[in-house]
Amino acid sequence: MLVYELPGTFETREAHLDLLWEAGATGLEERAGVIRAYFDEETAVPAAVADGEWKREADQDWQAEFKANLRPVQAGRVTIVPPWLRQDVPAGQVGLVIEPGMAFGTGHHATTRMAVEALAALDLGGVRVLDVGTGSGVLAIAAALLGADLAYGVDIDPITIPIARENAEINGVPAGRVRFEEGTLGEELPDDVAPGGVFGVVVANLYAELHDLLAGEYAAHLTPGGPLVLTGILTSKLALVRAALDREGFTGVQVREDGEWALVTATA
Ligand code: SAM
């Protein structure tokens, strides 16, 4: 990797940044009073930026570094790990293996972790679970591993579906206990997934505005008394979600917070 290091900051040398781009820089970065311009090859630079120094640095494999830094995530009685840390699941914990990739949901985000914890606190034995915005499939797979009869995950992003299916396979969840389809709520669900489209539990890690829009659908897909688990909610937007749940007749609203993120549970 070839770097041209120039004393100064983006602010003090604002007028010179364009000169670096024009000279062929492929990226600019500021670190501790030094501007670092990345180049593919050493090149002549204009006089105004000629006070810098060329340096060759070892290439960094960002992906390898990211993978090496991943740690198991504990969420209640579930421990979420990438495939190469399977052996690190403590005895007595339910191991949930997620291959980090293109779909959201490795367990490292507070919202995913809180949602898995909330699912782990429920008795899912024999229950059908609907996971809206399934991403990597993490919540549906957690539900299946925690005893759900069937976990059905939907996502509007088609790239997530094969990823979620692969994660289910890695966890050895039989095809009949977990299912993923491209889609969202408001569309008719296949009849064999849940009679009348009604589930025992609905979980959704989306965002507050979408929960507001979908609250009526959550109510329509939940059996009376069934728990609703919502996250992806910024604490600053909790009022919007509370109002939507009130409007749709949900009761027993409870809130958990982790930093700027909140998880809301309620009963249909
Ligand atoms: N469930 C995973 C988790 O908890 O880590 C992933 C959650 S990720 C924050 C949200 C997912 O919802 C994304 O995969 C996105 O494509 C999907 N999504 C966004 N809007 C949606 C909608 N209206 N219906 C279904 N899925 C949606």
PDB file of C-alpha atoms and ligand atoms in Angstrom:
ATOM      1  CA  MET A   1       0.000   0.000   0.000  1.00  0.00           C
ATOM      2  CA  LEU A   2       1.432   3.366  -1.063  1.00  0.00           C
ATOM      3  CA  VAL A   3       0.689   6.413   1.112  1.00  0.00           C
ATOM      4  CA  TYR A   4       1.657  10.052   0.636  1.00  0.00           C
ATOM      5  CA  GLU A   5       1.779  11.678   4.098  1.00  0.00           C
ATOM      6  CA  LEU A   6       1.301  15.413   4.313  1.00  0.00           C
ATOM      7  CA  PRO A   7       1.514  17.514   7.534  1.00  0.00           C
ATOM      8  CA  GLY A   8      -1.791  19.225   8.406  1.00  0.00           C
ATOM      9  CA  THR A   9      -5.478  18.462   8.736  1.00  0.00           C
ATOM     10  CA  PHE A  10      -8.430  18.460   6.312  1.00  0.00           C
ATOM     11  CA  GLU A  11      -9.350  21.841   7.770  1.00  0.00           C
ATOM     12  CA  THR A  12      -5.947  23.566   7.564  1.00  0.00           C
ATOM     13  CA  ARG A  13      -5.229  22.202   4.065  1.00  0.00           C
ATOM     14  CA  GLU A  14      -8.729  22.216   2.667  1.00  0.00           C
ATOM     15  CA  ALA A  15      -7.565  24.078  -0.446  1.00  0.00           C
ATOM     16  CA  HIS A  16      -4.988  21.336  -1.155  1.00  0.00           C
ATOM     17  CA  LEU A  17      -7.254  18.297  -0.994  1.00  0.00           C
ATOM     18  CA  ASP A  18      -8.468  18.709  -4.586  1.00  0.00           C
ATOM     19  CA  LEU A  19      -4.835  18.800  -5.732  1.00  0.00           C
ATOM     20  CA  LEU A  20      -4.271  15.372  -4.186  1.00  0.00           C
ATOM     21  CA  TRP A  21      -7.396  13.939  -5.857  1.00  0.00           C
ATOM     22  CA  GLU A  22      -6.317  15.463  -9.189  1.00  0.00           C
ATOM     23  CA  ALA A  23      -2.837  13.924  -8.775  1.00  0.00           C
ATOM     24  CA  GLY A  24      -4.552  10.496  -8.622  1.00  0.00           C
ATOM     25  CA  ALA A  25      -5.209   9.821  -4.928  1.00  0.00           C
ATOM     26  CA  THR A  26      -7.661   6.943  -4.466  1.00  0.00           C
ATOM     27  CA  GLY A  27      -8.536   7.900  -0.889  1.00  0.00           C
ATOM     28  CA  LEU A  28      -7.777  10.525   1.774  1.00  0.00           C
ATOM     29  CA  GLU A  29      -7.646  10.082   5.506  1.00  0.00           C
ATOM     30  CA  GLU A  30      -6.673  12.311   8.444  1.00  0.00           C
ATOM     31  CA  ARG A  31      -4.808  10.837  11.410  1.00  0.00           C
ATOM     32  CA  ALA A  32      -3.336  12.878  14.293  1.00  0.00           C
ATOM     33  CA  GLY A  33      -2.423  16.011  12.367  1.00  0.00           C
ATOM     34  CA  VAL A  34      -1.328  14.169   9.233  1.00  0.00           C
ATOM     35  CA  ILE A  35      -3.214  13.804   5.946  1.00  0.00           C
ATOM     36  CA  ARG A  36      -2.726  10.389   4.359  1.00  0.00           C
ATOM     37  CA  ALA A  37      -3.388  10.160   0.644  1.00  0.00           C
ATOM     38  CA  TYR A  38      -3.504   6.673  -0.876  1.00  0.00           C
ATOM     39  CA  PHE A  39      -2.056   6.189  -4.358  1.00  0.00           C
ATOM     40  CA  ASP A  40      -1.613   3.214  -6.702  1.00  0.00           C
ATOM     41  CA  GLU A  41       1.786   4.501  -7.846  1.00  0.00           C
ATOM     42  CA  GLU A  42       4.286   7.220  -6.949  1.00  0.00           C
ATOM     43  CA  THR A  43       3.495  10.327  -8.924  1.00  0.00           C
ATOM     44  CA  ALA A  44       4.616  13.967  -9.310  1.00  0.00           C
ATOM     45  CA  VAL A  45       2.484  16.217  -7.078  1.00  0.00           C
ATOM     46  CA  PRO A  46       1.905  19.995  -7.441  1.00  0.00           C
ATOM     47  CA  ALA A  47       4.270  22.335  -5.539  1.00  0.00           C
ATOM     48  CA  ALA A  48       1.587  23.305  -2.981  1.00  0.00           C
ATOM     49  CA  VAL A  49       1.512  19.731  -1.682  1.00  0.00           C
ATOM     50  CA  ALA A  50       5.145  18.842  -2.300  1.00  0.00           C
ATOM     51  CA  ASP A  51       6.025  18.965   1.431  1.00  0.00           C
ATOM     52  CA  GLY A  52       4.797  15.395   1.923  1.00  0.00           C
ATOM     53  CA  GLU A  53       6.580  12.062   2.132  1.00  0.00           C
ATOM     54  CA  TRP A  54       5.967   8.790   0.253  1.00  0.00           C
ATOM     55  CA  LYS A  55       5.659   5.661   2.387  1.00  0.00           C
ATOM     56  CA  ARG A  56       5.102   2.017   1.581  1.00  0.00           C
ATOM     57  CA  GLU A  57       3.058   0.167   4.223  1.00  0.00           C
ATOM     58  CA  ALA A  58       2.118  -3.465   4.558  1.00  0.00           C
ATOM     59  CA  ASP A  59      -1.314  -4.176   3.088  1.00  0.00           C
ATOM     60  CA  GLN A  60      -3.939  -4.774   5.717  1.00  0.00           C
ATOM     61  CA  ASP A  61      -6.459  -7.525   5.266  1.00  0.00           C
ATOM     62  CA  TRP A  62      -9.475  -5.747   6.794  1.00  0.00           C
ATOM     63  CA  GLN A  63     -11.719  -8.750   6.507  1.00  0.00           C
ATOM     64  CA  ALA A  64      -9.236 -11.033   8.253  1.00  0.00           C
ATOM     65  CA  GLU A  65      -8.793  -8.405  10.968  1.00  0.00           C
ATOM     66  CA  PHE A  66     -12.562  -8.022  11.416  1.00  0.00           C
ATOM     67  CA  LYS A  67     -12.976 -11.776  11.674  1.00  0.00           C
ATOM     68  CA  ALA A  68     -10.092 -12.140  14.140  1.00  0.00           C
ATOM     69  CA  ASN A  69     -11.719  -9.540  16.413  1.00  0.00           C
ATOM     70  CA  LEU A  70     -15.163 -11.121  16.522  1.00  0.00           C
ATOM     71  CA  ARG A  71     -16.104 -12.405  19.961  1.00  0.00           C
ATOM     72  CA  PRO A  72     -19.014 -14.593  21.106  1.00  0.00           C
ATOM     73  CA  VAL A  73     -22.095 -12.603  22.107  1.00  0.00           C
ATOM     74  CA  GLN A  74     -24.161 -13.733  25.050  1.00  0.00           C
ATOM     75  CA  ALA A  75     -27.874 -12.978  24.866  1.00  0.00           C
ATOM     76  CA  GLY A  76     -29.633 -14.560  27.828  1.00  0.00           C
ATOM     77  CA  ARG A  77     -29.210 -18.324  27.558  1.00  0.00           C
ATOM     78  CA  VAL A  78     -28.107 -18.044  23.932  1.00  0.00           C
ATOM     79  CA  THR A  79     -24.500 -17.489  22.804  1.00  0.00           C
ATOM     80  CA  ILE A  80     -24.090 -16.241  19.241  1.00  0.00           C
ATOM     81  CA  VAL A  81     -20.813 -17.167  17.530  1.00  0.00           C
ATOM     82  CA  PRO A  82     -19.304 -17.209  14.032  1.00  0.00           C
ATOM     83  CA  PRO A  83     -18.646 -20.749  12.726  1.00  0.00           C
ATOM     84  CA  TRP A  84     -14.956 -20.726  13.734  1.00  0.00           C
ATOM     85  CA  LEU A  85     -15.828 -20.029  17.401  1.00  0.00           C
ATOM     86  CA  ARG A  86     -18.392 -22.832  17.757  1.00  0.00           C
ATOM     87  CA  GLN A  87     -16.249 -24.472  20.429  1.00  0.00           C
ATOM     88  CA  ASP A  88     -16.421 -21.290  22.548  1.00  0.00           C
ATOM     89  CA  VAL A  89     -20.118 -21.715  23.412  1.00  0.00           C
ATOM     90  CA  PRO A  90     -20.129 -22.257  27.198  1.00  0.00           C
ATOM     91  CA  ALA A  91     -21.687 -25.449  28.532  1.00  0.00           C
ATOM     92  CA  GLY A  92     -25.377 -24.974  29.267  1.00  0.00           C
ATOM     93  CA  GLN A  93     -25.782 -22.176  26.710  1.00  0.00           C
ATOM     94  CA  VAL A  94     -27.730 -22.583  23.465  1.00  0.00           C
ATOM     95  CA  GLY A  95     -25.170 -22.052  20.664  1.00  0.00           C
ATOM     96  CA  LEU A  96     -26.364 -20.015  17.689  1.00  0.00           C
ATOM     97  CA  VAL A  97     -23.929 -19.925  14.759  1.00  0.00           C
ATOM     98  CA  ILE A  98     -24.126 -16.990  12.345  1.00  0.00           C
ATOM     99  CA  GLU A  99     -21.732 -16.542   9.435  1.00  0.00           C
ATOM    100  CA  PRO A 100     -20.950 -12.805   9.307  1.00  0.00           C
ATOM    101  CA  GLY A 101     -21.700 -11.537   5.822  1.00  0.00           C
ATOM    102  CA  MET A 102     -23.927  -9.322   3.737  1.00  0.00           C
ATOM    103  CA  ALA A 103     -27.062  -9.558   5.892  1.00  0.00           C
ATOM    104  CA  PHE A 104     -27.593  -7.643   9.162  1.00  0.00           C
ATOM    105  CA  GLY A 105     -27.681  -9.767  12.296  1.00  0.00           C
ATOM    106  CA  THR A 106     -24.457 -11.193  13.725  1.00  0.00           C
ATOM    107  CA  GLY A 107     -25.585 -10.498  17.279  1.00  0.00           C
ATOM    108  CA  HIS A 108     -23.059  -7.720  17.764  1.00  0.00           C
ATOM    109  CA  HIS A 109     -25.671  -4.967  17.481  1.00  0.00           C
ATOM    110  CA  ALA A 110     -27.513  -4.114  20.699  1.00  0.00           C
ATOM    111  CA  THR A 111     -30.898  -4.506  18.983  1.00  0.00           C
ATOM    112  CA  THR A 112     -30.227  -8.076  17.822  1.00  0.00           C
ATOM    113  CA  ARG A 113     -28.805  -8.997  21.215  1.00  0.00           C
ATOM    114  CA  MET A 114     -31.804  -7.585  23.102  1.00  0.00           C
ATOM    115  CA  ALA A 115     -34.238  -9.342  20.746  1.00  0.00           C
ATOM    116  CA  VAL A 116     -32.529 -12.719  21.223  1.00  0.00           C
ATOM    117  CA  GLU A 117     -32.580 -12.147  24.997  1.00  0.00           C
ATOM    118  CA  ALA A 118     -36.288 -11.341  24.858  1.00  0.00           C
ATOM    119  CA  LEU A 119     -36.997 -14.503  22.837  1.00  0.00           C
ATOM    120  CA  ALA A 120     -34.890 -16.580  25.241  1.00  0.00           C
ATOM    121  CA  ALA A 121     -37.031 -15.327  28.136  1.00  0.00           C
ATOM    122  CA  LEU A 122     -40.239 -16.663  26.505  1.00  0.00           C
ATOM    123  CA  ASP A 123     -41.524 -20.223  26.548  1.00  0.00           C
ATOM    124  CA  LEU A 124     -41.449 -20.947  22.822  1.00  0.00           C
ATOM    125  CA  GLY A 125     -42.211 -24.676  23.044  1.00  0.00           C
ATOM    126  CA  GLY A 126     -44.750 -25.533  20.333  1.00  0.00           C
ATOM    127  CA  VAL A 127     -45.203 -21.882  19.336  1.00  0.00           C
ATOM    128  CA  ARG A 128     -45.095 -20.399  15.806  1.00  0.00           C
ATOM    129  CA  VAL A 129     -42.939 -17.285  15.547  1.00  0.00           C
ATOM    130  CA  LEU A 130     -43.059 -14.594  12.864  1.00  0.00           C
ATOM    131  CA  ASP A 131     -39.784 -12.663  12.350  1.00  0.00           C
ATOM    132  CA  VAL A 132     -40.276  -9.493  10.288  1.00  0.00           C
ATOM    133  CA  GLY A 133     -37.048  -8.181   8.695  1.00  0.00           C
ATOM    134  CA  THR A 134     -35.128 -11.377   9.272  1.00  0.00           C
ATOM    135  CA  GLY A 135     -31.741 -10.312   7.779  1.00  0.00           C
ATOM    136  CA  SER A 136     -29.269 -13.106   8.583  1.00  0.00           C
ATOM    137  CA  GLY A 137     -32.173 -15.108  10.018  1.00  0.00           C
ATOM    138  CA  VAL A 138     -30.685 -14.769  13.503  1.00  0.00           C
ATOM    139  CA  LEU A 139     -33.955 -14.198  15.383  1.00  0.00           C
ATOM    140  CA  ALA A 140     -35.945 -16.888  13.563  1.00  0.00           C
ATOM    141  CA  ILE A 141     -33.107 -19.399  14.020  1.00  0.00           C
ATOM    142  CA  ALA A 142     -32.829 -18.449  17.702  1.00  0.00           C
ATOM    143  CA  ALA A 143     -36.570 -19.054  18.075  1.00  0.00           C
ATOM    144  CA  ALA A 144     -36.287 -22.487  16.425  1.00  0.00           C
ATOM    145  CA  LEU A 145     -33.309 -23.438  18.629  1.00  0.00           C
ATOM    146  CA  LEU A 146     -35.307 -22.287  21.668  1.00  0.00           C
ATOM    147  CA  GLY A 147     -38.074 -24.753  20.827  1.00  0.00           C
ATOM    148  CA  ALA A 148     -40.469 -22.912  18.509  1.00  0.00           C
ATOM    149  CA  ASP A 149     -42.557 -25.236  16.382  1.00  0.00           C
ATOM    150  CA  LEU A 150     -41.923 -23.107  13.327  1.00  0.00           C
ATOM    151  CA  ALA A 151     -40.144 -19.794  12.846  1.00  0.00           C
ATOM    152  CA  TYR A 152     -41.066 -17.882   9.709  1.00  0.00           C
ATOM    153  CA  GLY A 153     -38.740 -15.077   8.615  1.00  0.00           C
ATOM    154  CA  VAL A 154     -39.576 -12.522   5.936  1.00  0.00           C
ATOM    155  CA  ASP A 155     -37.417  -9.763   4.489  1.00  0.00           C
ATOM    156  CA  ILE A 156     -37.965  -7.294   1.661  1.00  0.00           C
ATOM    157  CA  ASP A 157     -34.297  -7.601   0.674  1.00  0.00           C
ATOM    158  CA  PRO A 158     -33.946 -10.731  -1.510  1.00  0.00           C
ATOM    159  CA  ILE A 159     -30.214 -11.138  -0.793  1.00  0.00           C
ATOM    160  CA  THR A 160     -31.015 -12.021   2.816  1.00  0.00           C
ATOM    161  CA  ILE A 161     -33.094 -15.108   2.060  1.00  0.00           C
ATOM    162  CA  PRO A 162     -30.370 -17.538   0.853  1.00  0.00           C
ATOM    163  CA  ILE A 163     -28.102 -16.224   3.624  1.00  0.00           C
ATOM    164  CA  ALA A 164     -30.749 -16.902   6.283  1.00  0.00           C
ATOM    165  CA  ARG A 165     -31.398 -20.380   4.833  1.00  0.00           C
ATOM    166  CA  GLU A 166     -27.677 -21.163   4.919  1.00  0.00           C
ATOM    167  CA  ASN A 167     -27.427 -19.987   8.538  1.00  0.00           C
ATOM    168  CA  ALA A 168     -30.370 -22.267   9.443  1.00  0.00           C
ATOM    169  CA  GLU A 169     -28.529 -25.173   7.821  1.00  0.00           C
ATOM    170  CA  ILE A 170     -25.256 -24.369   9.651  1.00  0.00           C
ATOM    171  CA  ASN A 171     -27.261 -24.596  12.902  1.00  0.00           C
ATOM    172  CA  GLY A 172     -28.777 -27.920  11.882  1.00  0.00           C
ATOM    173  CA  VAL A 173     -32.326 -26.608  12.188  1.00  0.00           C
ATOM    174  CA  PRO A 174     -34.592 -28.961  10.202  1.00  0.00           C
ATOM    175  CA  ALA A 175     -36.221 -27.272   7.158  1.00  0.00           C
ATOM    176  CA  GLY A 176     -39.690 -27.863   8.640  1.00  0.00           C
ATOM    177  CA  ARG A 177     -38.915 -25.796  11.746  1.00  0.00           C
ATOM    178  CA  VAL A 178     -37.658 -22.641  10.072  1.00  0.00           C
ATOM    179  CA  ARG A 179     -38.622 -21.019   6.789  1.00  0.00           C
ATOM    180  CA  PHE A 180     -37.522 -17.836   5.024  1.00  0.00           C
ATOM    181  CA  GLU A 181     -39.279 -16.001   2.202  1.00  0.00           C
ATOM    182  CA  GLU A 182     -38.868 -12.644   0.520  1.00  0.00           C
ATOM    183  CA  GLY A 183     -41.738 -10.392   1.593  1.00  0.00           C
ATOM    184  CA  THR A 184     -43.226  -8.208   4.265  1.00  0.00           C
ATOM    185  CA  LEU A 185     -46.460  -7.791   6.182  1.00  0.00           C
ATOM    186  CA  GLY A 186     -49.592  -6.752   4.366  1.00  0.00           C
ATOM    187  CA  GLU A 187     -49.053  -9.564   1.864  1.00  0.00           C
ATOM    188  CA  GLU A 188     -50.872 -12.837   2.278  1.00  0.00           C
ATOM    189  CA  LEU A 189     -48.788 -15.464   4.082  1.00  0.00           C
ATOM    190  CA  PRO A 190     -48.707 -19.069   2.879  1.00  0.00           C
ATOM    191  CA  ASP A 191     -51.443 -21.065   4.621  1.00  0.00           C
ATOM    192  CA  ASP A 192     -49.140 -23.857   5.757  1.00  0.00           C
ATOM    193  CA  VAL A 193     -46.977 -21.403   7.734  1.00  0.00           C
ATOM    194  CA  ALA A 194     -49.596 -20.485  10.315  1.00  0.00           C
ATOM    195  CA  PRO A 195     -53.321 -21.189  10.194  1.00  0.00           C
ATOM    196  CA  GLY A 196     -55.107 -17.923   9.353  1.00  0.00           C
ATOM    197  CA  GLY A 197     -51.713 -16.147   9.347  1.00  0.00           C
ATOM    198  CA  VAL A 198     -51.812 -16.008  13.152  1.00  0.00           C
ATOM    199  CA  PHE A 199     -48.626 -16.609  15.182  1.00  0.00           C
ATOM    200  CA  GLY A 200     -47.929 -17.111  18.886  1.00  0.00           C
ATOM    201  CA  VAL A 201     -45.087 -14.548  18.862  1.00  0.00           C
ATOM    202  CA  VAL A 202     -44.144 -11.722  16.498  1.00  0.00           C
ATOM    203  CA  VAL A 203     -40.620 -10.261  16.596  1.00  0.00           C
ATOM    204  CA  ALA A 204     -39.337  -7.396  14.438  1.00  0.00           C
ATOM    205  CA  ASN A 205     -36.029  -5.536  14.437  1.00  0.00           C
ATOM    206  CA  LEU A 206     -36.865  -2.657  12.073  1.00  0.00           C
ATOM    207  CA  TYR A 207     -37.180   1.013  13.038  1.00  0.00           C
ATOM    208  CA  ALA A 208     -39.690   3.159  14.903  1.00  0.00           C
ATOM    209  CA  GLU A 209     -41.436   4.705  11.883  1.00  0.00           C
ATOM    210  CA  LEU A 210     -41.946   1.270  10.324  1.00  0.00           C
ATOM    211  CA  HIS A 211     -43.265  -0.186  13.579  1.00  0.00           C
ATOM    212  CA  ASP A 212     -45.767   2.677  13.588  1.00  0.00           C
ATOM    213  CA  LEU A 213     -46.879   1.741  10.051  1.00  0.00           C
ATOM    214  CA  LEU A 214     -46.961  -2.014  10.741  1.00  0.00           C
ATOM    215  CA  ALA A 215     -48.516  -1.995  14.241  1.00  0.00           C
ATOM    216  CA  GLY A 216     -51.957  -2.948  12.848  1.00  0.00           C
ATOM    217  CA  GLU A 217     -50.366  -5.843  10.940  1.00  0.00           C
ATOM    218  CA  TYR A 218     -48.580  -7.047  14.076  1.00  0.00           C
ATOM    219  CA  ALA A 219     -51.943  -7.132  15.872  1.00  0.00           C
ATOM    220  CA  ALA A 220     -53.582  -8.980  12.951  1.00  0.00           C
ATOM    221  CA  HIS A 221     -50.843 -11.665  12.949  1.00  0.00           C
ATOM    222  CA  LEU A 222     -50.741 -12.274  16.709  1.00  0.00           C
ATOM    223  CA  THR A 223     -52.899 -14.618  18.682  1.00  0.00           C
ATOM    224  CA  PRO A 224     -54.742 -12.842  21.553  1.00  0.00           C
ATOM    225  CA  GLY A 225     -52.351 -12.647  24.515  1.00  0.00           C
ATOM    226  CA  GLY A 226     -49.359 -13.333  22.257  1.00  0.00           C
ATOM    227  CA  PRO A 227     -46.153 -11.399  22.909  1.00  0.00           C
ATOM    228  CA  LEU A 228     -44.875  -8.786  20.476  1.00  0.00           C
ATOM    229  CA  VAL A 229     -41.119  -8.047  20.560  1.00  0.00           C
ATOM    230  CA  LEU A 230     -40.005  -4.891  18.757  1.00  0.00           C
ATOM    231  CA  THR A 231     -36.548  -3.384  18.480  1.00  0.00           C
ATOM    232  CA  GLY A 232     -34.446  -1.224  16.160  1.00  0.00           C
ATOM    233  CA  ILE A 233     -36.023   1.698  18.020  1.00  0.00           C
ATOM    234  CA  LEU A 234     -33.956   4.741  18.919  1.00  0.00           C
ATOM    235  CA  THR A 235     -34.824   5.784  22.482  1.00  0.00           C
ATOM    236  CA  SER A 236     -35.627   9.257  21.125  1.00  0.00           C
ATOM    237  CA  LYS A 237     -38.439   7.674  19.062  1.00  0.00           C
ATOM    238  CA  LEU A 238     -40.022   5.508  21.754  1.00  0.00           C
ATOM    239  CA  ALA A 239     -43.093   7.763  22.016  1.00  0.00           C
ATOM    240  CA  LEU A 240     -44.021   6.993  18.390  1.00  0.00           C
ATOM    241  CA  VAL A 241     -43.955   3.235  19.041  1.00  0.00           C
ATOM    242  CA  ARG A 242     -45.856   3.535  22.336  1.00  0.00           C
ATOM    243  CA  ALA A 243     -48.589   5.561  20.613  1.00  0.00           C
ATOM    244  CA  ALA A 244     -48.856   3.007  17.787  1.00  0.00           C
ATOM    245  CA  LEU A 245     -49.170   0.116  20.260  1.00  0.00           C
ATOM    246  CA  ASP A 246     -51.839   1.999  22.248  1.00  0.00           C
ATOM    247  CA  ARG A 247     -53.725   2.736  19.035  1.00  0.00           C
ATOM    248  CA  GLU A 248     -53.785  -0.976  18.099  1.00  0.00           C
ATOM    249  CA  GLY A 249     -54.895  -2.103  21.568  1.00  0.00           C
ATOM    250  CA  PHE A 250     -51.639  -3.695  22.778  1.00  0.00           C
ATOM    251  CA  THR A 251     -51.251  -3.862  26.565  1.00  0.00           C
ATOM    252  CA  GLY A 252     -48.472  -4.490  29.107  1.00  0.00           C
ATOM    253  CA  VAL A 253     -45.933  -2.381  27.226  1.00  0.00           C
ATOM    254  CA  GLN A 254     -42.418  -2.755  28.658  1.00  0.00           C
ATOM    255  CA  VAL A 255     -39.243  -1.024  27.533  1.00  0.00           C
ATOM    256  CA  ARG A 256     -35.587  -2.056  27.798  1.00  0.00           C
ATOM    257  CA  GLU A 257     -32.798   0.252  26.757  1.00  0.00           C
ATOM    258  CA  ASP A 258     -29.186  -0.329  25.758  1.00  0.00           C
ATOM    259  CA  GLY A 259     -27.397   2.938  24.955  1.00  0.00           C
ATOM    260  CA  GLU A 260     -29.397   4.747  22.308  1.00  0.00           C
ATOM    261  CA  TRP A 261     -31.402   1.619  21.391  1.00  0.00           C
ATOM    262  CA  ALA A 262     -34.640   0.338  22.880  1.00  0.00           C
ATOM    263  CA  LEU A 263     -36.582  -2.905  22.839  1.00  0.00           C
ATOM    264  CA  VAL A 264     -40.323  -2.856  23.484  1.00  0.00           C
ATOM    265  CA  THR A 265     -42.450  -5.829  24.433  1.00  0.00           C
ATOM    266  CA  ALA A 266     -46.243  -5.798  24.545  1.00  0.00           C
ATOM    267  CA  THR A 267     -49.161  -8.197  24.561  1.00  0.00           C
ATOM    268  CA  ALA A 268     -51.803  -8.482  21.831  1.00  0.00           C
TER     269      ALA A 268
HETATM  270  N1  SAM B   1     -33.549  -9.555  12.271  1.00  0.00           N
HETATM  271  C1  SAM B   1     -32.149  -9.249  12.114  1.00  0.00           C
HETATM  272  C2  SAM B   1     -31.570  -8.812  13.460  1.00  0.00           C
HETATM  273  O1  SAM B   1     -32.356  -8.657  14.416  1.00  0.00           O
HETATM  274  O2  SAM B   1     -30.353  -8.643  13.577  1.00  0.00           O
HETATM  275  C3  SAM B   1     -31.932  -8.167  11.058  1.00  0.00           C
HETATM  276  C4  SAM B   1     -32.566  -6.835  11.389  1.00  0.00           C
HETATM  277  S1  SAM B   1     -32.081  -5.541  10.265  1.00  0.00           S
HETATM  278  C5  SAM B   1     -31.930  -4.216  11.378  1.00  0.00           C
HETATM  279  C6  SAM B   1     -33.589  -5.124   9.442  1.00  0.00           C
HETATM  280  C7  SAM B   1     -33.957  -6.010   8.271  1.00  0.00           C
HETATM  281  O3  SAM B   1     -35.301  -5.664   7.904  1.00  0.00           O
HETATM  282  C8  SAM B   1     -33.129  -5.817   7.013  1.00  0.00           C
HETATM  283  O4  SAM B   1     -32.665  -7.088   6.567  1.00  0.00           O
HETATM  284  C9  SAM B   1     -34.080  -5.190   6.007  1.00  0.00           C
HETATM  285  O5  SAM B   1     -33.872  -5.631   4.681  1.00  0.00           O
HETATM  286  C10 SAM B   1     -35.442  -5.665   6.501  1.00  0.00           C
HETATM  287  N2  SAM B   1     -36.582  -4.789   6.203  1.00  0.00           N
HETATM  288  C11 SAM B   1     -36.614  -3.440   6.111  1.00  0.00           C
HETATM  289  N3  SAM B   1     -37.874  -3.011   5.865  1.00  0.00           N
HETATM  290  C12 SAM B   1     -38.663  -4.115   5.826  1.00  0.00           C
HETATM  291  C13 SAM B   1     -40.054  -4.332   5.610  1.00  0.00           C
HETATM  292  N4  SAM B   1     -40.897  -3.325   5.395  1.00  0.00           N
HETATM  293  N5  SAM B   1     -40.515  -5.602   5.637  1.00  0.00           N
HETATM  294  C14 SAM B   1     -39.671  -6.643   5.832  1.00  0.00           C
HETATM  295  N6  SAM B   1     -38.361  -6.496   6.018  1.00  0.00           N
HETATM  296  C15 SAM B   1     -37.845  -5.259   6.028  1.00  0.00           C
END
